[in-house]
Short mmCIF file of C-alpha atoms and ligand atoms in Angstrom, two decimals:
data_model
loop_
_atom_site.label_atom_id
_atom_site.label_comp_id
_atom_site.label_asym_id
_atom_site.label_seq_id
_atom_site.Cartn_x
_atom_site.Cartn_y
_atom_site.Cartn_z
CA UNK A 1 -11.09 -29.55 17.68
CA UNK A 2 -11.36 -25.90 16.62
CA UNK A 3 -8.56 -23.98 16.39
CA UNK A 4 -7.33 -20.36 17.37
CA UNK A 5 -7.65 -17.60 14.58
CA UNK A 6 -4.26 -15.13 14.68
CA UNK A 7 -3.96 -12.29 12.26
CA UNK A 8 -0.46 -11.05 11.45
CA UNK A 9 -0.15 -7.57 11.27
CA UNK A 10 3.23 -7.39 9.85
CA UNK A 11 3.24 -10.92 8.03
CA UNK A 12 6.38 -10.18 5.83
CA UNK A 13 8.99 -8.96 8.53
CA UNK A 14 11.05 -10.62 10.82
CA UNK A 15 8.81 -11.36 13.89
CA UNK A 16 5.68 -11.96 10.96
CA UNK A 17 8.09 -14.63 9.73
CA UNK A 18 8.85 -16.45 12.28
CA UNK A 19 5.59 -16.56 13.40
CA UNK A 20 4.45 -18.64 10.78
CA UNK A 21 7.19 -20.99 11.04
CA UNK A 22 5.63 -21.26 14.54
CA UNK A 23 2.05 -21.59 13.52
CA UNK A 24 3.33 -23.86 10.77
CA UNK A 25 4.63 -26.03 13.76
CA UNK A 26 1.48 -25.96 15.66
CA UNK A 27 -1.21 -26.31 13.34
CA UNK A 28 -3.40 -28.79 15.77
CA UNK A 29 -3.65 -25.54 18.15
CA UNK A 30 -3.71 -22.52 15.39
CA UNK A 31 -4.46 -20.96 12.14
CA UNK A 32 -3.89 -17.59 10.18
CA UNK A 33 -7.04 -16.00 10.17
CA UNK A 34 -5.47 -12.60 8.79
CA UNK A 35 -2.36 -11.46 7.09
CA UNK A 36 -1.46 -7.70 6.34
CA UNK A 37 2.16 -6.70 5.09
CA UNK A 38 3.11 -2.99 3.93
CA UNK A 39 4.31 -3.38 0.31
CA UNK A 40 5.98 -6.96 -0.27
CA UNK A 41 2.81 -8.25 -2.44
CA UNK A 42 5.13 -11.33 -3.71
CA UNK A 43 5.37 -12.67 -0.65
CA UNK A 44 2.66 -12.24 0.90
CA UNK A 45 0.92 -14.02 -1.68
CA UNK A 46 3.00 -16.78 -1.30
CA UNK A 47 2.25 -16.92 2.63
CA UNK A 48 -1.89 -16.16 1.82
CA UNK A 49 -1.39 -19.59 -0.78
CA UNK A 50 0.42 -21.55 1.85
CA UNK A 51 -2.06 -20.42 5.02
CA UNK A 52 -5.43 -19.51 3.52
CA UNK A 53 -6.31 -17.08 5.74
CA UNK A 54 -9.72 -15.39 5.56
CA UNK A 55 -8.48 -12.00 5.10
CA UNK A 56 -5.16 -10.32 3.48
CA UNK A 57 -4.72 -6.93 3.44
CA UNK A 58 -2.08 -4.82 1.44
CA UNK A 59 -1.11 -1.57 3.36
CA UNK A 60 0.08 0.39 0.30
CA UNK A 61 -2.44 0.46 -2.42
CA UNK A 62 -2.21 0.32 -6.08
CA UNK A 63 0.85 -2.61 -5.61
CA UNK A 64 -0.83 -5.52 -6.90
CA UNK A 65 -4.42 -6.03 -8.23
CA UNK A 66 -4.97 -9.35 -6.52
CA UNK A 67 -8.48 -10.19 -6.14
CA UNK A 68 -10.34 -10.20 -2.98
CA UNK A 69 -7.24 -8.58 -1.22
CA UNK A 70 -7.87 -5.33 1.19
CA UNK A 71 -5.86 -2.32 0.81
CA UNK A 72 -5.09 1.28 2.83
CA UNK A 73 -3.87 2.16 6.25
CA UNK A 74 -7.37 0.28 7.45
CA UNK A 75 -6.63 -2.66 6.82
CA UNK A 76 -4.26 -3.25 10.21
CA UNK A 77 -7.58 -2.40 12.11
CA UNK A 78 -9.85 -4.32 9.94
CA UNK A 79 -7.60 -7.33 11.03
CA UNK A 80 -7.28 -6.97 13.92
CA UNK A 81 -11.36 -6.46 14.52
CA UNK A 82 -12.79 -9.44 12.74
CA UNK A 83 -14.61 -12.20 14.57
CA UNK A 84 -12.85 -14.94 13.15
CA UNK A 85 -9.88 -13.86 14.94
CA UNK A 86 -8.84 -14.49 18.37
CA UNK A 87 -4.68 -13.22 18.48
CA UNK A 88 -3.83 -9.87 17.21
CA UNK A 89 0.08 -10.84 16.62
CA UNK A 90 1.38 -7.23 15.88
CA UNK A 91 4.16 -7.37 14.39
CA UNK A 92 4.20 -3.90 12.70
CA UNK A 93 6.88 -1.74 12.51
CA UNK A 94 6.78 1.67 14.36
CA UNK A 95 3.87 4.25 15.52
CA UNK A 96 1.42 3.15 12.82
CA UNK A 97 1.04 -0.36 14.77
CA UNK A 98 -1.07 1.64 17.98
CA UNK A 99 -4.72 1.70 16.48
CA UNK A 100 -4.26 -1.90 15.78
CA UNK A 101 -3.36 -2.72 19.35
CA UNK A 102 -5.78 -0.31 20.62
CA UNK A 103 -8.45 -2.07 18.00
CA UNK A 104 -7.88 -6.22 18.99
CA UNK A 105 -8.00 -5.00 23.00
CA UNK A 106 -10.91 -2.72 22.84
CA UNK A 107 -12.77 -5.96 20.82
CA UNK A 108 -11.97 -8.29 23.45
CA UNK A 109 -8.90 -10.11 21.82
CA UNK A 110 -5.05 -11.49 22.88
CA UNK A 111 -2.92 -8.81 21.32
CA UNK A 112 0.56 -10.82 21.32
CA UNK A 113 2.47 -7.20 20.71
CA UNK A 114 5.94 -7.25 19.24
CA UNK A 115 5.38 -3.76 18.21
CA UNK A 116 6.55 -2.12 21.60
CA UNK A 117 6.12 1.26 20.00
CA UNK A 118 2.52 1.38 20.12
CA UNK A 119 2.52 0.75 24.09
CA UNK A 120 5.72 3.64 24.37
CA UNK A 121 3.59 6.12 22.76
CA UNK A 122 0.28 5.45 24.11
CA UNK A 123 0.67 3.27 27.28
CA UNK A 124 -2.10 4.65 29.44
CA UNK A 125 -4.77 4.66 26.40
CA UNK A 126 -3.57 0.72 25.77
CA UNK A 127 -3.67 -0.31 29.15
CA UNK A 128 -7.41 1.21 29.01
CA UNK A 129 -8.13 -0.22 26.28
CA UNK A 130 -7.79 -3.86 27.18
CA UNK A 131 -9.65 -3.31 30.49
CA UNK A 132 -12.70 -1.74 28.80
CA UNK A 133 -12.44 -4.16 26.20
CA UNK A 134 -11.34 -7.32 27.84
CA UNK A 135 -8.93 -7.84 26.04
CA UNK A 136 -5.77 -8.89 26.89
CA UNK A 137 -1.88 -7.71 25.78
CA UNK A 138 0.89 -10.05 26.11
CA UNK A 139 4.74 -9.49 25.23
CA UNK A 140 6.34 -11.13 22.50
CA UNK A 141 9.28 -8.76 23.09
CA UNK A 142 12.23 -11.59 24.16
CA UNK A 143 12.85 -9.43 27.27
CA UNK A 144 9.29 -8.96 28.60
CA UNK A 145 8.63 -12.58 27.68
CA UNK A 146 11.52 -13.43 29.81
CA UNK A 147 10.11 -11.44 32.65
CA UNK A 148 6.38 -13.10 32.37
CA UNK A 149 7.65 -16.40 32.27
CA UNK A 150 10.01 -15.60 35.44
CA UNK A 151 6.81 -13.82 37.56
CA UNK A 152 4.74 -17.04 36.45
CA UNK A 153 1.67 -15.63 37.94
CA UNK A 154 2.70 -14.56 41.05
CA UNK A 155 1.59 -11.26 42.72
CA UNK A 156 3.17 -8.11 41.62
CA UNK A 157 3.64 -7.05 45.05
CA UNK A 158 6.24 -10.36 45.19
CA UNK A 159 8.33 -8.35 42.46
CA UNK A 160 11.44 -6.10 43.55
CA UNK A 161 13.09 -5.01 40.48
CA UNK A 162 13.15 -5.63 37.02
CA UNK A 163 16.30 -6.31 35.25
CA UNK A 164 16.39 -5.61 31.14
CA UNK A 165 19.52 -7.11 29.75
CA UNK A 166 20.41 -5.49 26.30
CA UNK A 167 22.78 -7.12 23.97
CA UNK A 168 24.71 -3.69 23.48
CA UNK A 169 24.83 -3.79 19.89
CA UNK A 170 27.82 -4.23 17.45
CA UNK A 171 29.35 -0.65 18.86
CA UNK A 172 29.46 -1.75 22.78
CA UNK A 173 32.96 -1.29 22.94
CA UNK A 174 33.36 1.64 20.55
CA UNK A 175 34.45 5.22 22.15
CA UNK A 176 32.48 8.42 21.73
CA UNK A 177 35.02 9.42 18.94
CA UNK A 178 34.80 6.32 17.60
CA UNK A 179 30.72 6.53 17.29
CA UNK A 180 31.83 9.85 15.04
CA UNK A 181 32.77 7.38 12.19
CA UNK A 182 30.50 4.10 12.31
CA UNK A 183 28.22 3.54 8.76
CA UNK A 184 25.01 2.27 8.07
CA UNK A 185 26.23 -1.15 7.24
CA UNK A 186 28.36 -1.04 10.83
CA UNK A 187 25.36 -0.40 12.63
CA UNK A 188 22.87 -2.22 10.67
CA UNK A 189 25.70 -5.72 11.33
CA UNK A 190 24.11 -6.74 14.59
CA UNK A 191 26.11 -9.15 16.63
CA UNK A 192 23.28 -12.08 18.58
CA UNK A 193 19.91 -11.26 16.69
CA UNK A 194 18.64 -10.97 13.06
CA UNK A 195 15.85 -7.94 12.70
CA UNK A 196 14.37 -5.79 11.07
CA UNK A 197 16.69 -2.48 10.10
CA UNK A 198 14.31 -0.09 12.44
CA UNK A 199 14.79 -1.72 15.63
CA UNK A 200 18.80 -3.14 14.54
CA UNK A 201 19.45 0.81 14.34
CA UNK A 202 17.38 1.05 17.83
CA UNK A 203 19.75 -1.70 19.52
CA UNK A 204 22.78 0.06 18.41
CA UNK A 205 22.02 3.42 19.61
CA UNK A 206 20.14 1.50 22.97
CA UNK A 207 16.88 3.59 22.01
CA UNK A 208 15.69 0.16 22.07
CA UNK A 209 16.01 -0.45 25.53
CA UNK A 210 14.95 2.78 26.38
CA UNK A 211 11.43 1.57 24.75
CA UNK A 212 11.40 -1.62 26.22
CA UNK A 213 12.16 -0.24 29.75
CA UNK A 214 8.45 1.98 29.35
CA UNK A 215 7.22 -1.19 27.63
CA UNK A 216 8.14 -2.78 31.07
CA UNK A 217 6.60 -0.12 33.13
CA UNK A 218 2.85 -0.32 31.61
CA UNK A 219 3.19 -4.20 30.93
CA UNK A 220 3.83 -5.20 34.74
CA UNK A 221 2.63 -1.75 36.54
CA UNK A 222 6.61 -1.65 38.08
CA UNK A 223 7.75 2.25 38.18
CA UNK A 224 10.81 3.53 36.85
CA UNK A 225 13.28 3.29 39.49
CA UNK A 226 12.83 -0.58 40.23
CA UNK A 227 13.49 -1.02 36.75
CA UNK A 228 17.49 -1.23 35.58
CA UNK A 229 19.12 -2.48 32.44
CA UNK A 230 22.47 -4.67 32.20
CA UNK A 231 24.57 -5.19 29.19
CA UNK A 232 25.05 -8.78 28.49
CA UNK A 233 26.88 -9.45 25.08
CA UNK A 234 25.79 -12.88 24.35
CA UNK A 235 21.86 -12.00 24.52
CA UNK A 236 21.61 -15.94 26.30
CA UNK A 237 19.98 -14.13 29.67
CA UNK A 238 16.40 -12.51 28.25
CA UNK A 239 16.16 -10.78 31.46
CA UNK A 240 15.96 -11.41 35.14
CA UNK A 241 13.17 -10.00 38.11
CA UNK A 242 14.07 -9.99 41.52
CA UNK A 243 11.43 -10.99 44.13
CA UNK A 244 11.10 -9.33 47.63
CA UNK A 245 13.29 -12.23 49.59
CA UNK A 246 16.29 -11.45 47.13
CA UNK A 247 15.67 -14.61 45.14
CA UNK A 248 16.76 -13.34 41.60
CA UNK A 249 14.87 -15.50 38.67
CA UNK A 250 16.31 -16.02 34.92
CA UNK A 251 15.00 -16.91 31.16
CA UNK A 252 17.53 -18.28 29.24
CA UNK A 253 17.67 -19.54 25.90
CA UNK A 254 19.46 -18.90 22.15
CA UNK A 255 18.81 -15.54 20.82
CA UNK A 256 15.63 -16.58 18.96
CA UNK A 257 12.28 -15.00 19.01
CA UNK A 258 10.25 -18.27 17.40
CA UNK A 259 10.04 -19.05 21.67
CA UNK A 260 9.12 -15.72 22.71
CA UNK A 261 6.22 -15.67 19.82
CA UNK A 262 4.99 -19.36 20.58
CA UNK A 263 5.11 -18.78 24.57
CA UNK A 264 2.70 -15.34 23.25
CA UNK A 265 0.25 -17.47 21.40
CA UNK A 266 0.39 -20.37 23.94
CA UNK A 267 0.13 -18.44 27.47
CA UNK A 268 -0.14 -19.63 30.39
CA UNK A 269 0.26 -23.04 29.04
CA UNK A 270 3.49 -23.88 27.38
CA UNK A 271 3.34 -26.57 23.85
CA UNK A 272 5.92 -29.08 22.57
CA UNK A 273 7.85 -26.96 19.93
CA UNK A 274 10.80 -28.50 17.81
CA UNK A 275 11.45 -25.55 16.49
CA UNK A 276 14.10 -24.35 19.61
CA UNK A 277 17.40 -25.65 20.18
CA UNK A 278 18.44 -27.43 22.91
CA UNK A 279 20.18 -25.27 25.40
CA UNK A 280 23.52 -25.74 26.11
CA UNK A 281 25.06 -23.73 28.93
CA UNK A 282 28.89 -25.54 28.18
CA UNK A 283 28.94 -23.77 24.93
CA UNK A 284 27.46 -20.21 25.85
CA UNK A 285 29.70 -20.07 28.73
CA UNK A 286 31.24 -17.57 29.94
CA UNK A 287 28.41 -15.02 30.14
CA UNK A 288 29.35 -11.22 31.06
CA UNK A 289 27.49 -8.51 32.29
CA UNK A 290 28.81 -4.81 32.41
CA UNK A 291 27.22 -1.47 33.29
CA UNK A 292 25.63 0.80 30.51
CA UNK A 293 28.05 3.38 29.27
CA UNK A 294 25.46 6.25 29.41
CA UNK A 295 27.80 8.77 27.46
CA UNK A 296 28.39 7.06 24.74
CA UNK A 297 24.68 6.27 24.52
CA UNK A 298 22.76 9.06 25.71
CA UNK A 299 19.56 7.89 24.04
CA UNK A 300 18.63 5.16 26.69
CA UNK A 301 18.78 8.30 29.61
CA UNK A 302 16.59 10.13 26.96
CA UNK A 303 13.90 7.47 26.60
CA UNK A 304 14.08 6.83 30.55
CA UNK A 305 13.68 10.42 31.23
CA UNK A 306 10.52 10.72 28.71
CA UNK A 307 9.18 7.49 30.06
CA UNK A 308 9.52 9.84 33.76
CA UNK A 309 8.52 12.70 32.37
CA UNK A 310 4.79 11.07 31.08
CA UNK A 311 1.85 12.67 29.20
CA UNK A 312 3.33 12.94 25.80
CA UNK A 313 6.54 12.30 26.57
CA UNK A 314 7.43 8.89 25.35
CA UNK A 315 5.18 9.70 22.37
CA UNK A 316 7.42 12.34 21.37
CA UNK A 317 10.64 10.06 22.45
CA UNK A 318 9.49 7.67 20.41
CA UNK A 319 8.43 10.00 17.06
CA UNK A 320 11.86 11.63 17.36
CA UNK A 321 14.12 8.37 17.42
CA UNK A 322 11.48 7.05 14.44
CA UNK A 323 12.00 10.01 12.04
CA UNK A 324 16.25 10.01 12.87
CA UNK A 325 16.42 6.76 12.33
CA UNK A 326 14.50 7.00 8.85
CA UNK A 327 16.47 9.80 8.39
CA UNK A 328 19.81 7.60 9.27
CA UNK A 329 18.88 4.90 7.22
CA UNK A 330 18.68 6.74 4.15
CA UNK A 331 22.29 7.97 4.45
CA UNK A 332 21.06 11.56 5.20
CA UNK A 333 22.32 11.84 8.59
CA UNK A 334 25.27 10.44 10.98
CA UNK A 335 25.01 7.84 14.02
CA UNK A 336 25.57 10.40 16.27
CA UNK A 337 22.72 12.77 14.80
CA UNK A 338 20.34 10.30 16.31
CA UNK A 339 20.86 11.14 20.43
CA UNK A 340 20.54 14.89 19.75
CA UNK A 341 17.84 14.86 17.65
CA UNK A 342 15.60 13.45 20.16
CA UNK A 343 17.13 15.14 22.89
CA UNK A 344 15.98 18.81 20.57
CA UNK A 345 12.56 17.37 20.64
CA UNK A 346 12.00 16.45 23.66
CA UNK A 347 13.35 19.70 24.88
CA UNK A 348 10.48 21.68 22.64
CA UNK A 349 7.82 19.31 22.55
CA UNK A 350 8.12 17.01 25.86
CA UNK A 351 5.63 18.85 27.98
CA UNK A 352 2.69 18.44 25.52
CA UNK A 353 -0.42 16.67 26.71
CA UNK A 354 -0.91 13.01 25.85
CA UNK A 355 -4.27 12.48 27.78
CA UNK A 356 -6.61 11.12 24.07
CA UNK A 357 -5.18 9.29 21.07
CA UNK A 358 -5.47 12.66 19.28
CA UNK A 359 -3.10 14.54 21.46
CA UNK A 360 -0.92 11.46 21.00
CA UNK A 361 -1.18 11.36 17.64
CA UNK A 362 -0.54 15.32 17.61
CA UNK A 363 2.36 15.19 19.66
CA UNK A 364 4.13 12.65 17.25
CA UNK A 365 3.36 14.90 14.70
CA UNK A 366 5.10 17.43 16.13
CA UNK A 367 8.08 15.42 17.02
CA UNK A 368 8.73 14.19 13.54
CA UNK A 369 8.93 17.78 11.81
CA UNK A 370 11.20 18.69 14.58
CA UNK A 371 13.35 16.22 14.24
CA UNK A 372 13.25 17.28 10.33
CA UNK A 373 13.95 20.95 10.89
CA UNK A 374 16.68 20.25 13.22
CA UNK A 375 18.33 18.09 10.50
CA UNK A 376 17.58 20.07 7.49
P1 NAD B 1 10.42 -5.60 9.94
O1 NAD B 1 10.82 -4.30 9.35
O2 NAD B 1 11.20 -6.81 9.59
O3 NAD B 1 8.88 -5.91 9.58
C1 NAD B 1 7.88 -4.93 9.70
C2 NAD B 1 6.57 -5.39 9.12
O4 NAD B 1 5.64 -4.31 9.21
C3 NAD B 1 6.63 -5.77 7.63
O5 NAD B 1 5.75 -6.85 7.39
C4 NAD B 1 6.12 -4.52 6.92
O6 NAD B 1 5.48 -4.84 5.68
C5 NAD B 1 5.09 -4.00 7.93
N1 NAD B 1 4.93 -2.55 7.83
C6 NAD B 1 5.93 -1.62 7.87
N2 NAD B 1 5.41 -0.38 7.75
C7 NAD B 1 4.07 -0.52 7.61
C8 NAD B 1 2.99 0.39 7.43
N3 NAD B 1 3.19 1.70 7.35
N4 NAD B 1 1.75 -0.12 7.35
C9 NAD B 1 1.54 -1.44 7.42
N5 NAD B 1 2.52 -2.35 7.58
C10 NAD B 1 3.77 -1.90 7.68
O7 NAD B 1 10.39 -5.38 11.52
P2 NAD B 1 10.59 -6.48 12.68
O8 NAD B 1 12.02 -6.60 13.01
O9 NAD B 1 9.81 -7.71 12.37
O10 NAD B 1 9.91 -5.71 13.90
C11 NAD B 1 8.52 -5.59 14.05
C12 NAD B 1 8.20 -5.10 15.46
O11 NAD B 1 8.63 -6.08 16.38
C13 NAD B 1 8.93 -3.80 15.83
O12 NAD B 1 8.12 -3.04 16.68
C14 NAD B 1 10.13 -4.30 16.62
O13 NAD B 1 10.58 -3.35 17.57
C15 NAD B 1 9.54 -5.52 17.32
N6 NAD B 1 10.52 -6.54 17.71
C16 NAD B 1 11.24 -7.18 16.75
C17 NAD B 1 12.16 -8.15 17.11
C18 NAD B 1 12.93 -8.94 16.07
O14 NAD B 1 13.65 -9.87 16.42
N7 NAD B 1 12.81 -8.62 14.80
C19 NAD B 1 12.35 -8.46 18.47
C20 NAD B 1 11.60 -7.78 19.43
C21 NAD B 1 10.69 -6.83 19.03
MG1 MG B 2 13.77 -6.88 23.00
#
């Protein structure tokens, strides 16, 4: 039986991990066609001697001489184009990860996205892309997982609302003043999930939730105000939708994205995995859900509002949080720098056009030195 090609854009992070302990589960269904990392050369030769894939590709050249390896920027599109591949897993951090989602839909393939930022900043250009292409985008994203598994191919006109949960990150119960004095090692010390530093900073200022509720809206076509977001601590609830007859539907499960990432490669069919623990509702009881405390974490409002807003918006919502949070994680700037950072660009650049990947790409531009001027 032949099996399906995936290239991992991303291989050496924490979604490219665990998605080949997955595929290392499931090797009867798929292989690793392609594997592309940023700078980590030592391991991803040791996952390109334990996966053969046809193709490896080194983002940052001049790191290692290996042989027959690819290097530059390119090589997340070359990837993600090549025949023997059949699953674009991007797993890429941040706005660099969009041509290669734009690139696996426009040839036709599954792009299993993890890297929401790419459909943030250029949802309407993705969307098109996969209908002129064929191809076809599916969440790996735990909470847009949770709310594909819960629609289960039912009609979107069947669908109410959308409910996000979001964990609300190790400062949930921290006061404004509070926020004035958290570190980087306080907000990188997330309490249900293990990820990347990017998106750990993201779920402790909620920026992440701001990008996953736009994720939401191009995914499943649902506009902003049937979409809401609930804090729920334990992160055991991956999200809930809410059909038209008030039935309210669930995904549960341990705060681990191996399920998420197999149900990506495997949809609409679901596999026998090992690889998830058996869920036991005794011992994750009780669950709470509380309100979002909006002051305290203005930049989920911000990324709603941009989301609104359209055109470049999100683009430059997205940009902005990138470059403070860079910015944050080398020590330059405070928590509380982030919010108002974003908020400066999206008050000078929020209006610009985001109609072609170039004003997109334009737009982020602009955000970025912004967000550097405003922090100098
Ligand atoms: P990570 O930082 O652990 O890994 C990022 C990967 O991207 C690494 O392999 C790195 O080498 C590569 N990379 C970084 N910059 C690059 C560049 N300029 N060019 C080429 N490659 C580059 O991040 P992560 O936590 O695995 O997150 C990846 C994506 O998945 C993000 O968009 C994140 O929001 C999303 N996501 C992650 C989780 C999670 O549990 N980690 C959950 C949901 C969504
Ligand atoms: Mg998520």
């Amino acid at each position: 039986m032949t099996t399906r090609g995936v290239a991992i854009l991303g291989s050496t992070g924490s979604i490219g991990t665990s998605a080949l302990r997955v595929i290392a589960r499931q090797r009867s269904a798929f292989h690793v066609a392609a594997l592309t990392a940023f700078s980590n050369a030592a391991l991803l030769a040791e996952q390109a001697a334990a996966f053969d894939p046809s193709y490896v590709g080194l983002a940052r050249a001049g790191v290692t001489a290996n042989s027959g390896w690819h290097h530059g920027d390119e090589c997340l599109t070359e990837a993600a184009e090549r025949d023997d591949v059949d699953i674009v897993l991007n797993a890429i951090v941040g706005a660099v990860g969009l041509k290669a989602t734009l690139a696996g839909l426009e040839r036709g393939k599954r792009v299993a996205l993890a890297n929401k930022e790419s459909l943030v900043m250029g949802g309407a250009l993705v969307m098109d892309a996969a209908r002129r292409g064929g191809g076809e985008l599916v969440p790996v994203d735990s909470e847009h997982s949770a709310i594909l598994q819960c629609i289960a191919g039912r009609p979107m006109s069947e669908v109410r609302r959308l409910v996000l949960t979001a964990s609300g990150g190790p400062f949930r119960t921290l006061s404004a003043s509070d926020l004035e004095h958290v570190t980087l090692a306080d907000a990188l010390a997330h309490p249900t999930w293990r990820m990347g530093r990017k998106i750990t900073v993201d779920s402790a200022t909620l920026a992440n939730k701001a990008l996953e509720v736009i994720e939401a809206h191009f995914l499943f076509g649902v506009p902003y105000d049937r979409i809401d977001v609930v804090v729920h601590p334990q992160s055991v609830v991956h999200s809930f939708v809410e059909f038209v007859d008030g039935s309210v539907l669930a995904q549960m499960g341990a705060p681990n994205m191996e399920l998420p990432i197999l149900y990506a490669l495997t949809y609409p069919d679901r596999v026998a995995d090992d690889g998830v623990s058996q869920f036991d509702p005794v011992a994750q009881s009780p669950l709470q859900f509380e309100p979002v405390r909006q002051r305290e974490f203005p930049a989920l409002a911000l990324g709603i509002a941009a989301g609104r807003a359209g055109g470049a918006a999100p683009a430059v919502f997205n940009a902005a949080n990138e470059q403070a949070v860079a910015l944050f994680l080398e020590g330059a700037i405070g928590f509380n720098d982030i919010a108002p950072a974003i908020d400066g660009a999206l008050s000078r650049h929020g209006t610009a056009p985001g109609g072609s990947l170039d004003a997109i790409l334009a737009a982020d531009a602009l955000a970025r030195r912004c967000v550097q001027e405003l922090l100098r």
